[in-house]
Amino acid sequence: VAFRVDWSTRLGLGHVQRCLALMQALKLHGFEGTFVARADKGMIPSVVETQGHSVIILPAECSEFCEPETGDGEQFVEALDGRMPELVIVDHYSLGREWESKVQAEFGAPIVAIDGCANRPHTAAIVVDPTMMTTAKRWDGLLDPHVRLLQGAEYTLISPTFSSALRRRSERDGRINRILVGFGGGDQFD
């Protein structure tokens, strides 16, 4: 499985964490993961490497002549250096239909796009929108006819540690005794 996701101390730690949660599930079925990310100040490859996955780092920027989506797609394909992934997963706010088309043409593998923004078109086989309390209407005109949309909180990608704790919880009586507040990884733009 090849992932295209960026992360650093500045942004994207939540994106890589949900990709790692998905990879944990895929690993149970025999898959291995390669994470492809663009170099960024504060990037921490060990976030992925310590979980047994490889990391390929793209140059900090696309060249001055490269179109953002197709250029990134070309660099992604080149970075995989002949490897043919069985599945491609992209979790990136700047990549959509053009990137997916380029990568699909090269590999022929299904593409899964994780996107909670609904602000760009997709042609991936599956789009996962884990946004809570949303409607499919927000995707009108953005998904090619063949795209399968998995939408809602039931598609939230969380670490198995949290999901197993959720299954073990006791019945609630309505009282709130404890609250967990998560602040994310440090996205300065969000």
GROMACS .gro file of C-alpha atoms in nm:
model
  190
    1VAL     CA    1   0.000   0.000   0.000
    2ALA     CA    2   0.137   0.340  -0.094
    3PHE     CA    3   0.024   0.646   0.102
    4ARG     CA    4   0.057   1.009  -0.008
    5VAL     CA    5   0.033   1.222   0.304
    6ASP     CA    6   0.237   1.511   0.442
    7TRP     CA    7   0.314   1.567   0.811
    8SER     CA    8   0.547   1.769   1.028
    9THR     CA    9   0.549   1.950   1.360
   10ARG     CA   10   0.371   2.236   1.179
   11LEU     CA   11   0.083   2.047   1.015
   12GLY     CA   12  -0.062   1.715   0.913
   13LEU     CA   13   0.004   1.499   1.219
   14GLY     CA   14  -0.366   1.410   1.233
   15HIS     CA   15  -0.357   1.305   0.868
   16VAL     CA   16  -0.062   1.071   0.917
   17GLN     CA   17  -0.217   0.931   1.236
   18ARG     CA   18  -0.537   0.833   1.058
   19CYS     CA   19  -0.333   0.680   0.776
   20LEU     CA   20  -0.132   0.485   1.032
   21ALA     CA   21  -0.457   0.362   1.192
   22LEU     CA   22  -0.575   0.240   0.851
   23MET     CA   23  -0.236   0.080   0.786
   24GLN     CA   24  -0.258  -0.111   1.115
   25ALA     CA   25  -0.581  -0.270   0.994
   26LEU     CA   26  -0.434  -0.344   0.650
   27LYS     CA   27  -0.125  -0.499   0.808
   28LEU     CA   28  -0.349  -0.764   0.968
   29HIS     CA   29  -0.432  -0.870   0.611
   30GLY     CA   30  -0.067  -0.899   0.505
   31PHE     CA   31  -0.013  -0.555   0.349
   32GLU     CA   32   0.302  -0.347   0.392
   33GLY     CA   33   0.300   0.031   0.385
   34THR     CA   34   0.512   0.292   0.214
   35PHE     CA   35   0.446   0.655   0.308
   36VAL     CA   36   0.542   0.923   0.057
   37ALA     CA   37   0.562   1.278   0.194
   38ARG     CA   38   0.694   1.612   0.084
   39ALA     CA   39   0.991   1.742   0.284
   40ASP     CA   40   0.892   2.009   0.532
   41LYS     CA   41   1.069   2.184   0.815
   42GLY     CA   42   0.989   1.981   1.123
   43MET     CA   43   0.904   1.661   0.935
   44ILE     CA   44   0.943   1.358   1.159
   45PRO     CA   45   0.990   1.037   0.953
   46SER     CA   46   1.020   0.833   1.274
   47VAL     CA   47   0.645   0.884   1.338
   48VAL     CA   48   0.594   0.627   1.060
   49GLU     CA   49   0.922   0.434   1.066
   50THR     CA   50   0.886   0.328   1.431
   51GLN     CA   51   0.568   0.145   1.328
   52GLY     CA   52   0.760  -0.060   1.071
   53HIS     CA   53   0.674   0.130   0.753
   54SER     CA   54   0.905   0.289   0.501
   55VAL     CA   55   0.912   0.661   0.425
   56ILE     CA   56   1.005   0.824   0.096
   57ILE     CA   57   1.063   1.197   0.107
   58LEU     CA   58   0.980   1.412  -0.195
   59PRO     CA   59   1.164   1.742  -0.256
   60ALA     CA   60   1.034   2.035  -0.051
   61GLU     CA   61   0.862   2.188  -0.352
   62CYS     CA   62   0.753   2.089  -0.698
   63SER     CA   63   0.980   2.249  -0.958
   64GLU     CA   64   0.879   2.589  -1.092
   65PHE     CA   65   0.742   2.424  -1.406
   66CYS     CA   66   0.530   2.162  -1.235
   67GLU     CA   67   0.154   2.176  -1.202
   68PRO     CA   68   0.071   2.114  -0.835
   69GLU     CA   69  -0.143   1.802  -0.878
   70THR     CA   70   0.002   1.638  -1.189
   71GLY     CA   71   0.357   1.732  -1.090
   72ASP     CA   72   0.309   1.585  -0.745
   73GLY     CA   73   0.160   1.275  -0.906
   74GLU     CA   74   0.464   1.239  -1.132
   75GLN     CA   75   0.700   1.278  -0.837
   76PHE     CA   76   0.497   1.022  -0.639
   77VAL     CA   77   0.522   0.768  -0.922
   78GLU     CA   78   0.896   0.831  -0.965
   79ALA     CA   79   0.957   0.805  -0.590
   80LEU     CA   80   0.806   0.456  -0.580
   81ASP     CA   81   1.084   0.358  -0.823
   82GLY     CA   82   0.919   0.069  -1.002
   83ARG     CA   83   0.717  -0.057  -0.706
   84MET     CA   84   0.359  -0.135  -0.805
   85PRO     CA   85   0.125  -0.077  -0.511
   86GLU     CA   86  -0.193  -0.283  -0.487
   87LEU     CA   87  -0.367   0.015  -0.328
   88VAL     CA   88  -0.296   0.389  -0.313
   89ILE     CA   89  -0.430   0.605  -0.030
   90VAL     CA   90  -0.412   0.984  -0.041
   91ASP     CA   91  -0.487   1.214   0.253
   92HIS     CA   92  -0.397   1.562   0.132
   93TYR     CA   93  -0.592   1.889   0.108
   94SER     CA   94  -0.427   1.991  -0.221
   95LEU     CA   95  -0.466   1.669  -0.419
   96GLY     CA   96  -0.777   1.557  -0.601
   97ARG     CA   97  -0.898   1.441  -0.944
   98GLU     CA   98  -0.590   1.540  -1.149
   99TRP     CA   99  -0.350   1.368  -0.907
  100GLU     CA  100  -0.573   1.061  -0.882
  101SER     CA  101  -0.602   1.035  -1.262
  102LYS     CA  102  -0.224   1.056  -1.307
  103VAL     CA  103  -0.154   0.793  -1.040
  104GLN     CA  104  -0.437   0.565  -1.157
  105ALA     CA  105  -0.303   0.573  -1.513
  106GLU     CA  106   0.043   0.472  -1.391
  107PHE     CA  107  -0.044   0.196  -1.144
  108GLY     CA  108  -0.397   0.079  -1.225
  109ALA     CA  109  -0.443   0.026  -0.849
  110PRO     CA  110  -0.756   0.145  -0.670
  111ILE     CA  111  -0.722   0.484  -0.504
  112VAL     CA  112  -0.881   0.580  -0.174
  113ALA     CA  113  -0.899   0.952  -0.099
  114ILE     CA  114  -0.953   1.065   0.260
  115ASP     CA  115  -1.118   1.406   0.243
  116GLY     CA  116  -1.335   1.582   0.497
  117CYS     CA  117  -1.339   1.916   0.315
  118ALA     CA  118  -1.557   1.843   0.009
  119ASN     CA  119  -1.394   2.132  -0.178
  120ARG     CA  120  -1.232   1.962  -0.478
  121PRO     CA  121  -1.329   1.697  -0.735
  122HIS     CA  122  -1.228   1.332  -0.704
  123THR     CA  123  -1.211   1.030  -0.934
  124ALA     CA  124  -1.077   0.786  -0.672
  125ALA     CA  125  -1.253   0.451  -0.634
  126ILE     CA  126  -1.350   0.546  -0.278
  127VAL     CA  127  -1.370   0.879  -0.097
  128VAL     CA  128  -1.378   0.860   0.281
  129ASP     CA  129  -1.537   1.164   0.444
  130PRO     CA  130  -1.524   1.109   0.821
  131THR     CA  131  -1.693   1.440   0.895
  132MET     CA  132  -1.963   1.414   1.160
  133MET     CA  133  -2.319   1.527   1.093
  134THR     CA  134  -2.283   1.584   0.721
  135THR     CA  135  -2.487   1.508   0.413
  136ALA     CA  136  -2.394   1.365   0.074
  137LYS     CA  137  -2.531   1.686  -0.083
  138ARG     CA  138  -2.208   1.867   0.004
  139TRP     CA  139  -2.037   1.641  -0.251
  140ASP     CA  140  -2.274   1.731  -0.538
  141GLY     CA  141  -2.077   1.781  -0.858
  142LEU     CA  142  -1.743   1.684  -0.700
  143LEU     CA  143  -1.739   1.306  -0.741
  144ASP     CA  144  -1.716   1.117  -1.068
  145PRO     CA  145  -2.014   0.879  -1.112
  146HIS     CA  146  -1.817   0.563  -1.020
  147VAL     CA  147  -1.684   0.701  -0.687
  148ARG     CA  148  -1.812   0.528  -0.375
  149LEU     CA  149  -1.858   0.776  -0.089
  150LEU     CA  150  -1.810   0.650   0.267
  151GLN     CA  151  -1.936   0.931   0.483
  152GLY     CA  152  -1.995   1.000   0.850
  153ALA     CA  153  -1.850   0.934   1.192
  154GLU     CA  154  -1.855   0.556   1.144
  155TYR     CA  155  -1.573   0.602   0.893
  156THR     CA  156  -1.348   0.796   1.129
  157LEU     CA  157  -1.002   0.641   1.125
  158ILE     CA  158  -0.873   0.611   1.480
  159SER     CA  159  -0.600   0.410   1.643
  160PRO     CA  160  -0.700   0.056   1.745
  161THR     CA  161  -0.600   0.153   2.100
  162PHE     CA  162  -0.889   0.399   2.113
  163SER     CA  163  -1.138   0.181   1.928
  164SER     CA  164  -1.072  -0.117   2.160
  165ALA     CA  165  -1.118   0.109   2.464
  166LEU     CA  166  -1.448   0.224   2.317
  167ARG     CA  167  -1.568  -0.137   2.289
  168ARG     CA  168  -1.470  -0.205   2.654
  169ARG     CA  169  -1.646   0.097   2.801
  170SER     CA  170  -1.918   0.039   3.055
  171GLU     CA  171  -2.279   0.146   3.021
  172ARG     CA  172  -2.330   0.517   3.071
  173ASP     CA  173  -2.575   0.659   3.323
  174GLY     CA  174  -2.567   1.012   3.185
  175ARG     CA  175  -2.315   1.152   3.433
  176ILE     CA  176  -1.987   1.286   3.299
  177ASN     CA  177  -1.694   1.204   3.525
  178ARG     CA  178  -1.401   1.245   3.286
  179ILE     CA  179  -1.335   1.432   2.965
  180LEU     CA  180  -1.052   1.376   2.716
  181VAL     CA  181  -0.950   1.685   2.523
  182GLY     CA  182  -0.729   1.629   2.218
  183PHE     CA  183  -0.542   1.922   2.071
  184GLY     CA  184  -0.402   1.753   1.762
  185GLY     CA  185  -0.043   1.772   1.658
  186GLY     CA  186   0.011   2.141   1.611
  187ASP     CA  187  -0.138   2.259   1.282
  188GLN     CA  188  -0.064   2.631   1.281
  189PHE     CA  189  -0.320   2.691   1.004
  190ASP     CA  190  -0.612   2.508   1.164
   0.00000   0.00000   0.00000
